[in-house]
């Protein structure tokens, strides 16, 4: 009887031990799942301004740039010439930045292409790159005109003929035959591919998206001058502090 009781006790102990192991494994799985969910939520609610890129990762000498390349604060805009939101930035935000900061040598604005809306977004980007390589100042005049006269994004409007006619009507002072050749032969396709390759690593999900000395300003904030101004003032203060 004693030996039988001992066998029953040992069997019961093994059973309880296995149950404790199962409970521990279940607890670990639950804990791991909770942590994973918390991480996903944290990333989802990460504010654009909390995302930081290395300002030196951008080759400012290879981009169309408005203002001094020696400016303390450098803004990089990712844009699509067919994007209505980019039009808002170009019409409502960029002129104020130019007046308050860029013309004073405090800030520069550089442009990177992210043509994602349609096939003719790419055509417009290639045209912009061609104009830039001929004349940086002409690019910014073209930039303003492309957005000012921007048709509905659902239309296929950025054709080679339209893009050349617009450049001619704005009297850009460039070689229009070269512009046509550059568009048709995709002369700057490699540069466009390089610019687009930066979108995913930087976390860019739409246009316009700005990087103010590396700090992302995206979504509605990129179309809100007060939000952009706040990011610029913060970057200026940080640059001033670092220079002391």
PDB file of C-alpha atoms in Angstrom:
ATOM      1  CA  UNK A   1       0.000   0.000   0.000  1.00  0.00           C
ATOM      2  CA  UNK A   2       2.828   2.369   0.932  1.00  0.00           C
ATOM      3  CA  UNK A   3       4.628   1.772  -2.370  1.00  0.00           C
ATOM      4  CA  UNK A   4       1.414   2.270  -4.338  1.00  0.00           C
ATOM      5  CA  UNK A   5       0.739   5.532  -2.518  1.00  0.00           C
ATOM      6  CA  UNK A   6       4.288   6.714  -3.288  1.00  0.00           C
ATOM      7  CA  UNK A   7       3.811   5.913  -6.979  1.00  0.00           C
ATOM      8  CA  UNK A   8       0.546   7.868  -7.011  1.00  0.00           C
ATOM      9  CA  UNK A   9       2.243  10.815  -5.252  1.00  0.00           C
ATOM     10  CA  UNK A  10       5.128  10.844  -7.724  1.00  0.00           C
ATOM     11  CA  UNK A  11       2.713  10.646 -10.651  1.00  0.00           C
ATOM     12  CA  UNK A  12       0.687  13.499  -9.193  1.00  0.00           C
ATOM     13  CA  UNK A  13       3.829  15.573  -8.688  1.00  0.00           C
ATOM     14  CA  UNK A  14       4.904  14.993 -12.311  1.00  0.00           C
ATOM     15  CA  UNK A  15       1.444  15.962 -13.489  1.00  0.00           C
ATOM     16  CA  UNK A  16       1.512  19.181 -11.458  1.00  0.00           C
ATOM     17  CA  UNK A  17       5.027  19.968 -12.716  1.00  0.00           C
ATOM     18  CA  UNK A  18       3.928  19.587 -16.349  1.00  0.00           C
ATOM     19  CA  UNK A  19       0.915  21.777 -15.690  1.00  0.00           C
ATOM     20  CA  UNK A  20       3.137  24.474 -14.165  1.00  0.00           C
ATOM     21  CA  UNK A  21       5.392  24.322 -17.244  1.00  0.00           C
ATOM     22  CA  UNK A  22       2.381  24.693 -19.531  1.00  0.00           C
ATOM     23  CA  UNK A  23       1.109  27.637 -17.497  1.00  0.00           C
ATOM     24  CA  UNK A  24       4.557  29.262 -17.616  1.00  0.00           C
ATOM     25  CA  UNK A  25       4.763  28.809 -21.414  1.00  0.00           C
ATOM     26  CA  UNK A  26       1.275  30.241 -21.815  1.00  0.00           C
ATOM     27  CA  UNK A  27       2.239  33.249 -19.662  1.00  0.00           C
ATOM     28  CA  UNK A  28       5.368  33.810 -21.736  1.00  0.00           C
ATOM     29  CA  UNK A  29       3.361  33.700 -24.969  1.00  0.00           C
ATOM     30  CA  UNK A  30       0.798  36.154 -23.583  1.00  0.00           C
ATOM     31  CA  UNK A  31       3.515  38.483 -22.309  1.00  0.00           C
ATOM     32  CA  UNK A  32       5.336  38.347 -25.623  1.00  0.00           C
ATOM     33  CA  UNK A  33       2.120  39.053 -27.489  1.00  0.00           C
ATOM     34  CA  UNK A  34       1.313  42.047 -25.295  1.00  0.00           C
ATOM     35  CA  UNK A  35       4.811  43.468 -25.820  1.00  0.00           C
ATOM     36  CA  UNK A  36       4.537  42.964 -29.589  1.00  0.00           C
ATOM     37  CA  UNK A  37       1.177  44.735 -29.695  1.00  0.00           C
ATOM     38  CA  UNK A  38       2.573  47.586 -27.593  1.00  0.00           C
ATOM     39  CA  UNK A  39       5.497  47.947 -29.999  1.00  0.00           C
ATOM     40  CA  UNK A  40       3.182  48.021 -33.028  1.00  0.00           C
ATOM     41  CA  UNK A  41       0.964  50.638 -31.390  1.00  0.00           C
ATOM     42  CA  UNK A  42       3.980  52.743 -30.447  1.00  0.00           C
ATOM     43  CA  UNK A  43       5.253  52.741 -34.025  1.00  0.00           C
ATOM     44  CA  UNK A  44       1.796  53.473 -35.419  1.00  0.00           C
ATOM     45  CA  UNK A  45       1.405  56.514 -33.207  1.00  0.00           C
ATOM     46  CA  UNK A  46       4.943  57.785 -33.682  1.00  0.00           C
ATOM     47  CA  UNK A  47       4.607  61.409 -34.709  1.00  0.00           C
ATOM     48  CA  UNK A  48       6.256  62.406 -37.982  1.00  0.00           C
ATOM     49  CA  UNK A  49       8.328  65.015 -36.180  1.00  0.00           C
ATOM     50  CA  UNK A  50       9.744  62.249 -33.961  1.00  0.00           C
ATOM     51  CA  UNK A  51      11.287  60.549 -36.998  1.00  0.00           C
ATOM     52  CA  UNK A  52      14.821  61.692 -37.674  1.00  0.00           C
ATOM     53  CA  UNK A  53      17.083  61.255 -40.671  1.00  0.00           C
ATOM     54  CA  UNK A  54      20.736  62.129 -40.873  1.00  0.00           C
ATOM     55  CA  UNK A  55      20.834  65.565 -42.554  1.00  0.00           C
ATOM     56  CA  UNK A  56      24.189  64.620 -44.085  1.00  0.00           C
ATOM     57  CA  UNK A  57      22.532  61.678 -45.842  1.00  0.00           C
ATOM     58  CA  UNK A  58      21.200  64.092 -48.459  1.00  0.00           C
ATOM     59  CA  UNK A  59      23.443  65.231 -51.301  1.00  0.00           C
ATOM     60  CA  UNK A  60      22.315  68.846 -51.497  1.00  0.00           C
ATOM     61  CA  UNK A  61      24.660  69.529 -54.406  1.00  0.00           C
ATOM     62  CA  UNK A  62      22.711  67.027 -56.520  1.00  0.00           C
ATOM     63  CA  UNK A  63      19.282  68.567 -55.893  1.00  0.00           C
ATOM     64  CA  UNK A  64      17.506  71.668 -57.087  1.00  0.00           C
ATOM     65  CA  UNK A  65      17.980  74.081 -54.193  1.00  0.00           C
ATOM     66  CA  UNK A  66      16.345  77.394 -53.399  1.00  0.00           C
ATOM     67  CA  UNK A  67      18.503  79.600 -51.202  1.00  0.00           C
ATOM     68  CA  UNK A  68      22.017  79.300 -49.850  1.00  0.00           C
ATOM     69  CA  UNK A  69      23.492  75.812 -49.667  1.00  0.00           C
ATOM     70  CA  UNK A  70      25.384  77.074 -46.599  1.00  0.00           C
ATOM     71  CA  UNK A  71      22.140  77.814 -44.737  1.00  0.00           C
ATOM     72  CA  UNK A  72      22.036  76.587 -41.131  1.00  0.00           C
ATOM     73  CA  UNK A  73      18.720  74.864 -41.732  1.00  0.00           C
ATOM     74  CA  UNK A  74      18.192  72.712 -44.799  1.00  0.00           C
ATOM     75  CA  UNK A  75      14.744  71.548 -45.826  1.00  0.00           C
ATOM     76  CA  UNK A  76      14.278  68.664 -48.249  1.00  0.00           C
ATOM     77  CA  UNK A  77      10.857  68.317 -49.842  1.00  0.00           C
ATOM     78  CA  UNK A  78       9.661  65.044 -51.353  1.00  0.00           C
ATOM     79  CA  UNK A  79       7.021  65.950 -53.909  1.00  0.00           C
ATOM     80  CA  UNK A  80       4.978  64.837 -56.895  1.00  0.00           C
ATOM     81  CA  UNK A  81       4.072  67.491 -59.461  1.00  0.00           C
ATOM     82  CA  UNK A  82       0.602  65.911 -59.804  1.00  0.00           C
ATOM     83  CA  UNK A  83      -0.070  65.995 -56.055  1.00  0.00           C
ATOM     84  CA  UNK A  84      -2.795  68.484 -54.975  1.00  0.00           C
ATOM     85  CA  UNK A  85      -1.369  68.600 -51.449  1.00  0.00           C
ATOM     86  CA  UNK A  86       2.031  69.545 -52.869  1.00  0.00           C
ATOM     87  CA  UNK A  87       0.287  72.382 -54.677  1.00  0.00           C
ATOM     88  CA  UNK A  88      -0.941  73.643 -51.302  1.00  0.00           C
ATOM     89  CA  UNK A  89       2.623  73.572 -49.977  1.00  0.00           C
ATOM     90  CA  UNK A  90       3.974  75.404 -53.023  1.00  0.00           C
ATOM     91  CA  UNK A  91       1.237  78.048 -52.937  1.00  0.00           C
ATOM     92  CA  UNK A  92       0.711  78.588 -49.197  1.00  0.00           C
ATOM     93  CA  UNK A  93       3.891  77.512 -47.388  1.00  0.00           C
ATOM     94  CA  UNK A  94       6.905  77.884 -49.692  1.00  0.00           C
ATOM     95  CA  UNK A  95       6.383  81.621 -50.427  1.00  0.00           C
ATOM     96  CA  UNK A  96       6.270  82.416 -46.699  1.00  0.00           C
ATOM     97  CA  UNK A  97       9.363  80.308 -46.047  1.00  0.00           C
ATOM     98  CA  UNK A  98      11.114  82.157 -48.847  1.00  0.00           C
ATOM     99  CA  UNK A  99      10.204  85.578 -47.503  1.00  0.00           C
ATOM    100  CA  UNK A 100      10.896  84.910 -43.818  1.00  0.00           C
ATOM    101  CA  UNK A 101      13.877  82.552 -43.953  1.00  0.00           C
ATOM    102  CA  UNK A 102      15.227  81.605 -47.387  1.00  0.00           C
ATOM    103  CA  UNK A 103      15.795  85.127 -48.712  1.00  0.00           C
ATOM    104  CA  UNK A 104      17.629  85.941 -45.473  1.00  0.00           C
ATOM    105  CA  UNK A 105      20.073  83.064 -45.933  1.00  0.00           C
ATOM    106  CA  UNK A 106      18.811  81.170 -42.889  1.00  0.00           C
ATOM    107  CA  UNK A 107      17.103  78.280 -44.668  1.00  0.00           C
ATOM    108  CA  UNK A 108      17.416  76.444 -47.966  1.00  0.00           C
ATOM    109  CA  UNK A 109      14.792  74.308 -49.686  1.00  0.00           C
ATOM    110  CA  UNK A 110      15.820  71.345 -51.840  1.00  0.00           C
ATOM    111  CA  UNK A 111      13.516  69.193 -53.960  1.00  0.00           C
ATOM    112  CA  UNK A 112      13.410  65.417 -54.254  1.00  0.00           C
ATOM    113  CA  UNK A 113      11.031  63.618 -56.606  1.00  0.00           C
ATOM    114  CA  UNK A 114       8.544  61.034 -55.367  1.00  0.00           C
ATOM    115  CA  UNK A 115       6.312  60.525 -58.449  1.00  0.00           C
ATOM    116  CA  UNK A 116       3.719  57.987 -57.344  1.00  0.00           C
ATOM    117  CA  UNK A 117       0.330  59.268 -58.512  1.00  0.00           C
ATOM    118  CA  UNK A 118       0.511  58.268 -62.173  1.00  0.00           C
ATOM    119  CA  UNK A 119       2.820  57.432 -65.052  1.00  0.00           C
ATOM    120  CA  UNK A 120       2.809  61.079 -66.080  1.00  0.00           C
ATOM    121  CA  UNK A 121       4.069  61.968 -62.589  1.00  0.00           C
ATOM    122  CA  UNK A 122       7.291  60.341 -63.729  1.00  0.00           C
ATOM    123  CA  UNK A 123       7.250  62.322 -66.967  1.00  0.00           C
ATOM    124  CA  UNK A 124       6.890  65.562 -65.017  1.00  0.00           C
ATOM    125  CA  UNK A 125       9.722  64.533 -62.697  1.00  0.00           C
ATOM    126  CA  UNK A 126      12.011  63.846 -65.668  1.00  0.00           C
ATOM    127  CA  UNK A 127      11.118  67.261 -67.092  1.00  0.00           C
ATOM    128  CA  UNK A 128      11.892  68.932 -63.784  1.00  0.00           C
ATOM    129  CA  UNK A 129      15.268  67.223 -63.581  1.00  0.00           C
ATOM    130  CA  UNK A 130      16.088  68.315 -67.120  1.00  0.00           C
ATOM    131  CA  UNK A 131      15.263  71.942 -66.327  1.00  0.00           C
ATOM    132  CA  UNK A 132      17.280  71.779 -63.102  1.00  0.00           C
ATOM    133  CA  UNK A 133      20.358  70.456 -64.875  1.00  0.00           C
ATOM    134  CA  UNK A 134      20.141  73.333 -67.320  1.00  0.00           C
ATOM    135  CA  UNK A 135      19.447  76.056 -64.778  1.00  0.00           C
ATOM    136  CA  UNK A 136      18.694  75.801 -61.051  1.00  0.00           C
ATOM    137  CA  UNK A 137      16.821  79.122 -60.943  1.00  0.00           C
ATOM    138  CA  UNK A 138      14.738  78.106 -63.959  1.00  0.00           C
ATOM    139  CA  UNK A 139      13.734  74.951 -62.090  1.00  0.00           C
ATOM    140  CA  UNK A 140      12.102  76.931 -59.284  1.00  0.00           C
ATOM    141  CA  UNK A 141      10.178  79.057 -61.767  1.00  0.00           C
ATOM    142  CA  UNK A 142       9.055  75.820 -63.443  1.00  0.00           C
ATOM    143  CA  UNK A 143       8.220  74.312 -60.036  1.00  0.00           C
ATOM    144  CA  UNK A 144       5.911  77.247 -59.271  1.00  0.00           C
ATOM    145  CA  UNK A 145       4.233  77.058 -62.686  1.00  0.00           C
ATOM    146  CA  UNK A 146       3.670  73.280 -62.585  1.00  0.00           C
ATOM    147  CA  UNK A 147       1.771  73.626 -59.323  1.00  0.00           C
ATOM    148  CA  UNK A 148       0.037  76.905 -60.147  1.00  0.00           C
ATOM    149  CA  UNK A 149      -1.522  75.508 -63.330  1.00  0.00           C
ATOM    150  CA  UNK A 150      -1.856  71.923 -62.071  1.00  0.00           C
ATOM    151  CA  UNK A 151      -4.915  70.164 -63.605  1.00  0.00           C
ATOM    152  CA  UNK A 152      -6.951  67.475 -61.858  1.00  0.00           C
ATOM    153  CA  UNK A 153      -4.741  64.639 -60.607  1.00  0.00           C
ATOM    154  CA  UNK A 154      -7.084  62.087 -62.208  1.00  0.00           C
ATOM    155  CA  UNK A 155      -6.223  63.413 -65.660  1.00  0.00           C
ATOM    156  CA  UNK A 156      -3.161  62.339 -67.622  1.00  0.00           C
ATOM    157  CA  UNK A 157      -1.949  65.860 -68.261  1.00  0.00           C
ATOM    158  CA  UNK A 158       1.832  65.832 -67.748  1.00  0.00           C
ATOM    159  CA  UNK A 159       2.619  64.877 -71.326  1.00  0.00           C
ATOM    160  CA  UNK A 160       5.859  65.793 -73.043  1.00  0.00           C
ATOM    161  CA  UNK A 161       4.132  68.411 -75.214  1.00  0.00           C
ATOM    162  CA  UNK A 162       2.354  70.020 -72.248  1.00  0.00           C
ATOM    163  CA  UNK A 163       5.527  70.145 -70.176  1.00  0.00           C
ATOM    164  CA  UNK A 164       7.477  71.790 -72.984  1.00  0.00           C
ATOM    165  CA  UNK A 165       4.683  74.271 -73.765  1.00  0.00           C
ATOM    166  CA  UNK A 166       4.547  75.271 -70.105  1.00  0.00           C
ATOM    167  CA  UNK A 167       8.304  75.785 -69.998  1.00  0.00           C
ATOM    168  CA  UNK A 168       8.083  77.947 -73.130  1.00  0.00           C
ATOM    169  CA  UNK A 169       5.154  80.002 -71.818  1.00  0.00           C
ATOM    170  CA  UNK A 170       7.117  80.705 -68.624  1.00  0.00           C
ATOM    171  CA  UNK A 171      10.106  81.854 -70.711  1.00  0.00           C
ATOM    172  CA  UNK A 172      12.516  79.749 -68.695  1.00  0.00           C
ATOM    173  CA  UNK A 173      15.481  80.642 -70.871  1.00  0.00           C
ATOM    174  CA  UNK A 174      16.578  77.051 -71.405  1.00  0.00           C
ATOM    175  CA  UNK A 175      17.149  74.838 -74.440  1.00  0.00           C
ATOM    176  CA  UNK A 176      13.663  73.500 -75.186  1.00  0.00           C
ATOM    177  CA  UNK A 177      14.934  70.970 -77.730  1.00  0.00           C
ATOM    178  CA  UNK A 178      17.177  69.524 -75.020  1.00  0.00           C
ATOM    179  CA  UNK A 179      14.218  69.451 -72.649  1.00  0.00           C
ATOM    180  CA  UNK A 180      12.252  67.361 -75.141  1.00  0.00           C
ATOM    181  CA  UNK A 181      15.205  65.068 -75.755  1.00  0.00           C
ATOM    182  CA  UNK A 182      15.807  64.604 -72.017  1.00  0.00           C
ATOM    183  CA  UNK A 183      12.163  63.688 -71.407  1.00  0.00           C
ATOM    184  CA  UNK A 184      11.846  61.307 -74.341  1.00  0.00           C
ATOM    185  CA  UNK A 185      15.213  59.632 -73.739  1.00  0.00           C
ATOM    186  CA  UNK A 186      14.794  59.633 -69.933  1.00  0.00           C
ATOM    187  CA  UNK A 187      18.221  61.197 -69.585  1.00  0.00           C
ATOM    188  CA  UNK A 188      17.926  61.522 -65.820  1.00  0.00           C
ATOM    189  CA  UNK A 189      16.169  58.229 -65.123  1.00  0.00           C
ATOM    190  CA  UNK A 190      19.031  57.007 -62.918  1.00  0.00           C
ATOM    191  CA  UNK A 191      18.899  60.118 -60.757  1.00  0.00           C
ATOM    192  CA  UNK A 192      15.125  59.775 -60.465  1.00  0.00           C
ATOM    193  CA  UNK A 193      15.504  56.127 -59.440  1.00  0.00           C
ATOM    194  CA  UNK A 194      18.067  57.121 -56.829  1.00  0.00           C
ATOM    195  CA  UNK A 195      15.739  59.737 -55.359  1.00  0.00           C
ATOM    196  CA  UNK A 196      12.828  57.308 -55.236  1.00  0.00           C
ATOM    197  CA  UNK A 197      15.002  54.658 -53.579  1.00  0.00           C
ATOM    198  CA  UNK A 198      15.293  56.923 -50.533  1.00  0.00           C
ATOM    199  CA  UNK A 199      11.563  57.051 -49.914  1.00  0.00           C
ATOM    200  CA  UNK A 200      11.097  53.742 -48.083  1.00  0.00           C
ATOM    201  CA  UNK A 201      14.235  53.881 -45.869  1.00  0.00           C
ATOM    202  CA  UNK A 202      13.247  57.385 -44.728  1.00  0.00           C
ATOM    203  CA  UNK A 203       9.680  56.346 -43.957  1.00  0.00           C
ATOM    204  CA  UNK A 204       8.119  58.652 -46.550  1.00  0.00           C
ATOM    205  CA  UNK A 205       4.545  57.522 -47.240  1.00  0.00           C
ATOM    206  CA  UNK A 206       3.098  60.492 -49.113  1.00  0.00           C
ATOM    207  CA  UNK A 207       3.710  63.949 -50.488  1.00  0.00           C
ATOM    208  CA  UNK A 208       4.557  66.547 -49.533  1.00  0.00           C
ATOM    209  CA  UNK A 209       6.945  65.240 -46.909  1.00  0.00           C
ATOM    210  CA  UNK A 210       9.614  67.566 -45.539  1.00  0.00           C
ATOM    211  CA  UNK A 211      12.843  66.919 -43.687  1.00  0.00           C
ATOM    212  CA  UNK A 212      13.939  69.945 -41.672  1.00  0.00           C
ATOM    213  CA  UNK A 213      17.586  69.316 -40.790  1.00  0.00           C
ATOM    214  CA  UNK A 214      16.629  65.650 -40.860  1.00  0.00           C
ATOM    215  CA  UNK A 215      13.422  65.880 -38.828  1.00  0.00           C
ATOM    216  CA  UNK A 216      10.361  64.711 -40.718  1.00  0.00           C
ATOM    217  CA  UNK A 217       7.381  67.023 -41.104  1.00  0.00           C
ATOM    218  CA  UNK A 218       4.669  65.216 -43.015  1.00  0.00           C
ATOM    219  CA  UNK A 219       0.952  64.867 -43.498  1.00  0.00           C
ATOM    220  CA  UNK A 220      -1.165  67.924 -42.760  1.00  0.00           C
ATOM    221  CA  UNK A 221       1.742  69.577 -40.951  1.00  0.00           C
ATOM    222  CA  UNK A 222       3.638  69.926 -44.232  1.00  0.00           C
ATOM    223  CA  UNK A 223       0.765  72.014 -45.562  1.00  0.00           C
ATOM    224  CA  UNK A 224       0.512  74.138 -42.410  1.00  0.00           C
ATOM    225  CA  UNK A 225       2.917  77.069 -42.337  1.00  0.00           C
ATOM    226  CA  UNK A 226       2.779  77.379 -38.538  1.00  0.00           C
ATOM    227  CA  UNK A 227       3.805  73.735 -38.125  1.00  0.00           C
ATOM    228  CA  UNK A 228       6.643  74.081 -40.634  1.00  0.00           C
ATOM    229  CA  UNK A 229       7.740  77.368 -39.047  1.00  0.00           C
ATOM    230  CA  UNK A 230       7.853  75.702 -35.619  1.00  0.00           C
ATOM    231  CA  UNK A 231      10.105  72.958 -36.999  1.00  0.00           C
ATOM    232  CA  UNK A 232      12.353  75.535 -38.682  1.00  0.00           C
ATOM    233  CA  UNK A 233      12.645  77.699 -35.560  1.00  0.00           C
ATOM    234  CA  UNK A 234      13.514  74.648 -33.480  1.00  0.00           C
ATOM    235  CA  UNK A 235      16.180  73.605 -35.984  1.00  0.00           C
ATOM    236  CA  UNK A 236      17.615  77.138 -36.047  1.00  0.00           C
ATOM    237  CA  UNK A 237      17.793  77.182 -32.255  1.00  0.00           C
ATOM    238  CA  UNK A 238      19.527  73.796 -32.219  1.00  0.00           C
ATOM    239  CA  UNK A 239      21.994  74.930 -34.889  1.00  0.00           C
ATOM    240  CA  UNK A 240      22.716  78.108 -32.927  1.00  0.00           C
ATOM    241  CA  UNK A 241      23.265  76.129 -29.738  1.00  0.00           C
ATOM    242  CA  UNK A 242      25.559  73.664 -31.492  1.00  0.00           C
ATOM    243  CA  UNK A 243      27.597  76.533 -32.901  1.00  0.00           C
ATOM    244  CA  UNK A 244      28.367  78.039 -29.501  1.00  0.00           C
TER     245      UNK A 244
END
